[in-house]
C-alpha atoms as a printed R data frame, in Angstrom:
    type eleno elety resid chain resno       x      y       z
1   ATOM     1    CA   UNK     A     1   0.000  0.000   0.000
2   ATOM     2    CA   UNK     A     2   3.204  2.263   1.033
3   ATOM     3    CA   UNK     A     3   4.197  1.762  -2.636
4   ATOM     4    CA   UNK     A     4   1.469  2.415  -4.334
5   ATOM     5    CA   UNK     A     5   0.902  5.755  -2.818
6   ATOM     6    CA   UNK     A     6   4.049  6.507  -3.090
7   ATOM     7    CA   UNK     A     7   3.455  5.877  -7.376
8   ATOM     8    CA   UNK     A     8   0.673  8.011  -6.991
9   ATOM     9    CA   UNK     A     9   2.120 11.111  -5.484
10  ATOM    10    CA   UNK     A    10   4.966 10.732  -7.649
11  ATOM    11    CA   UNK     A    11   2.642 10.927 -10.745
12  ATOM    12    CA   UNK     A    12   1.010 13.618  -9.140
13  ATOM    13    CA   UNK     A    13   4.070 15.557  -9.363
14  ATOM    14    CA   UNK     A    14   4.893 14.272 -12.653
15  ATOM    15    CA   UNK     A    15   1.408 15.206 -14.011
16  ATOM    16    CA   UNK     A    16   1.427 18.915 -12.442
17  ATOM    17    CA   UNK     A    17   4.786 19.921 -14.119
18  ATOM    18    CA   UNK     A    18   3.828 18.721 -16.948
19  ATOM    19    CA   UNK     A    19   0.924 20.913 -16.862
20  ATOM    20    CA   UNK     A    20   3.047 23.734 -15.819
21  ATOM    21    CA   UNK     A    21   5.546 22.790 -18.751
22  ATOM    22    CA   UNK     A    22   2.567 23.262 -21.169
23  ATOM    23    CA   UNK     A    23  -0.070 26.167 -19.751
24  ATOM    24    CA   UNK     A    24   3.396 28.306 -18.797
25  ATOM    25    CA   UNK     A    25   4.258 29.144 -15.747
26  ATOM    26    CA   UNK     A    26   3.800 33.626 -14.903
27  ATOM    27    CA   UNK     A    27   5.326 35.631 -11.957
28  ATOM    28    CA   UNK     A    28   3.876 38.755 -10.831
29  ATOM    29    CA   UNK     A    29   5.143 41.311  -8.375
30  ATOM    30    CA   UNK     A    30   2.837 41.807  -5.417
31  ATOM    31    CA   UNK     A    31   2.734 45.438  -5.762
32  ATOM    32    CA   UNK     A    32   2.027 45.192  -9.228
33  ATOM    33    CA   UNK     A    33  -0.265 42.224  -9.822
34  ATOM    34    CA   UNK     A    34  -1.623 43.409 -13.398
35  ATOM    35    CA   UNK     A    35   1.652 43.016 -14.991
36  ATOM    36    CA   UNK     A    36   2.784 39.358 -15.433
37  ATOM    37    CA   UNK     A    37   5.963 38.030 -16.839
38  ATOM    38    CA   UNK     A    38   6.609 34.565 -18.036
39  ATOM    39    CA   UNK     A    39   8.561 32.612 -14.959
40  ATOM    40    CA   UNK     A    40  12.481 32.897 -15.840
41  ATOM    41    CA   UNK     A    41  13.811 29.680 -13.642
42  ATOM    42    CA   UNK     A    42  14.010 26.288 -14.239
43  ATOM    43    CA   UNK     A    43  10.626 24.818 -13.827
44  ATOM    44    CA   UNK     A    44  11.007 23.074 -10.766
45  ATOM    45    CA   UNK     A    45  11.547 25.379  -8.827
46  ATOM    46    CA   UNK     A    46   8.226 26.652  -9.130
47  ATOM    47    CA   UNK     A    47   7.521 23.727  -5.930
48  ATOM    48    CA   UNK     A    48  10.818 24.909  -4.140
49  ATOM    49    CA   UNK     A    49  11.184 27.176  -1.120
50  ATOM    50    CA   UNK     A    50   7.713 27.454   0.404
51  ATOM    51    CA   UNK     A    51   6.211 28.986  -2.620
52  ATOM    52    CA   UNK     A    52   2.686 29.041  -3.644
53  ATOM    53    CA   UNK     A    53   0.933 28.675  -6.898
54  ATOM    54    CA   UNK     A    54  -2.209 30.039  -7.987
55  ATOM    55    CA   UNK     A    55  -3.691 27.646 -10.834
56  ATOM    56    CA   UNK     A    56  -6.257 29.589 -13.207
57  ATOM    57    CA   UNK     A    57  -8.621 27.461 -14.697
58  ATOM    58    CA   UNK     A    58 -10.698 28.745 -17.756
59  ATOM    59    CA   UNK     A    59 -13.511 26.142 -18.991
60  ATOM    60    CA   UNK     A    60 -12.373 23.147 -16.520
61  ATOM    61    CA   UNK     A    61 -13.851 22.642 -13.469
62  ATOM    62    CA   UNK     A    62 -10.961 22.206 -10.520
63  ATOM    63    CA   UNK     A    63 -12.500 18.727  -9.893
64  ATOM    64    CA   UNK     A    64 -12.142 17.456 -12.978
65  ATOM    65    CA   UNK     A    65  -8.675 19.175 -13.185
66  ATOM    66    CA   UNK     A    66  -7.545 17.256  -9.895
67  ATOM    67    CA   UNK     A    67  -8.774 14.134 -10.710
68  ATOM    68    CA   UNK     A    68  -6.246 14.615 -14.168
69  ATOM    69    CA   UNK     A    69  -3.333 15.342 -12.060
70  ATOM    70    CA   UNK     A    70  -4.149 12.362  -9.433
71  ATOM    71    CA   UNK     A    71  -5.636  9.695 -11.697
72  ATOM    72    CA   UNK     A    72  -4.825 10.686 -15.236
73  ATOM    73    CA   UNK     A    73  -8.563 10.973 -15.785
74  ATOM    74    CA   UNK     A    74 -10.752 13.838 -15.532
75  ATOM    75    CA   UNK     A    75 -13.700 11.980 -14.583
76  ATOM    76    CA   UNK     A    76 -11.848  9.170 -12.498
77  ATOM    77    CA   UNK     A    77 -13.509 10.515  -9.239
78  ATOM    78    CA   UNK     A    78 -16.890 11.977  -7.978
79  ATOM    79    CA   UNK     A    79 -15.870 14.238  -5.410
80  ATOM    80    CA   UNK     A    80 -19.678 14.502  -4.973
81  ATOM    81    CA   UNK     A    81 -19.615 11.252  -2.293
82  ATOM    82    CA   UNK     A    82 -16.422 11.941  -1.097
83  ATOM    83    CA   UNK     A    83 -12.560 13.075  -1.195
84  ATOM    84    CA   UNK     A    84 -10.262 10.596  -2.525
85  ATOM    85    CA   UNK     A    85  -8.620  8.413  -0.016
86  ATOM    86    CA   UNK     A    86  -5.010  9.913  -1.621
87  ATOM    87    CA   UNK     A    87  -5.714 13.174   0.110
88  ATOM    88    CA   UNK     A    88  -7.396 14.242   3.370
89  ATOM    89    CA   UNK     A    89  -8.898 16.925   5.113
90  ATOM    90    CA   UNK     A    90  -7.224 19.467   6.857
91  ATOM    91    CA   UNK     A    91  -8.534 21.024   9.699
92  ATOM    92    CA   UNK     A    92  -6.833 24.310   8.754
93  ATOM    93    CA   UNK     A    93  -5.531 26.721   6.392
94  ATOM    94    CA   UNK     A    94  -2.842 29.606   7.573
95  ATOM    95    CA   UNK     A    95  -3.522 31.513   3.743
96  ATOM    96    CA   UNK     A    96  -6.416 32.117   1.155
97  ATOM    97    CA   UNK     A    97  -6.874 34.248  -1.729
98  ATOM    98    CA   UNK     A    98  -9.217 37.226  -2.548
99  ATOM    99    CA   UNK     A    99  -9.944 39.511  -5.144
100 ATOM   100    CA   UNK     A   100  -8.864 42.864  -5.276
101 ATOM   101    CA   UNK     A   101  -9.887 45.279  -7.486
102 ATOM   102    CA   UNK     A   102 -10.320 43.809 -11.270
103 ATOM   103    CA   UNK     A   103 -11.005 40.553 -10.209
104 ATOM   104    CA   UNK     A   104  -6.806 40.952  -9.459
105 ATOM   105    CA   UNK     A   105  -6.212 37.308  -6.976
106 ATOM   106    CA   UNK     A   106  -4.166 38.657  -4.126
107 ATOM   107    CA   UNK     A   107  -2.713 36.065  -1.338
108 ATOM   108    CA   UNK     A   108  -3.451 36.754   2.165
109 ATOM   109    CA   UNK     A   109  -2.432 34.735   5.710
110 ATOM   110    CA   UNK     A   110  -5.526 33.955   7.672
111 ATOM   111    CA   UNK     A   111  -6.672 35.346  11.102
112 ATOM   112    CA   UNK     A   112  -7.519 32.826  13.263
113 ATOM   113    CA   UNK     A   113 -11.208 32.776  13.485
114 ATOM   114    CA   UNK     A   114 -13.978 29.853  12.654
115 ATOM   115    CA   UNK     A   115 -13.676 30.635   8.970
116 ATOM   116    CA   UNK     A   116 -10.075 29.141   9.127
117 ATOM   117    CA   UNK     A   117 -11.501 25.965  10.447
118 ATOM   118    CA   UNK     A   118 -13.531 24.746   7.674
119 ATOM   119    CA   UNK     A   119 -12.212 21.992   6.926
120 ATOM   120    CA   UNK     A   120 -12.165 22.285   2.995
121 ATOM   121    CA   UNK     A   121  -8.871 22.409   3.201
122 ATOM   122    CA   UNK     A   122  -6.546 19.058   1.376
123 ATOM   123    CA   UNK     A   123  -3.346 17.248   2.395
124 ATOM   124    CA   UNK     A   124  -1.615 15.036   0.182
């Protein structure tokens, strides 16, 4: 079983820099979050040093978009009846994102207050 999950995650990981590989990969400044620029290091390091990444999906739903980057399949899961028994539910998040003005996504930490306990939060 140890194996096996281990297989998965790896073509998890596989799967997601592919997809980073294809889409490209864009940097923004946080003071200036209208002006992107495509991301100038080598593509792992996207996943390196505590960095996030903010995946914008246009015409996919994110369900169907993890279930391609943990099964291979966009319709190997119905996260309907339940989360797949590769992840689980955290209890807590410590960041979220909102939208500024334009719709612009901006990163923020989290207070602590019920709303960072929802528990719609996943672990891999």
């Amino acid at each position: 079983e140890e194996i096996r999950m281990h297989d998965q995650k790896v073509l998890f990981l596989k799967r997601l820099l592919l997809c980073f590989a294809v889409c490209d990969i864009m940097s923004c400044s946080e003071e200036d979050a209208m002006n992107y620029w495509s991301w100038p290091f080598p593509l792992a390091s996207t996943l390196c040093h505590g960095g996030r990444i903010l995946v914008h999906l246009e015409g996919v739903r994110c369900h169907n978009f993890l279930n391609l980057l943990l099964f291979g399949s966009s319709l190997a899961w119905n996260w309907q009846e339940s989360v797949p028994p590769c992840l689980y539910q955290r209890r807590a998040a410590t960041h979220a994102v909102r939208l500024k003005r334009n719709n612009v996504p901006q990163e923020c930490r989290l207070q602590m207050r019920p709303s960072v306990f929802s528990g719609h939060h996943l672990g891999m």
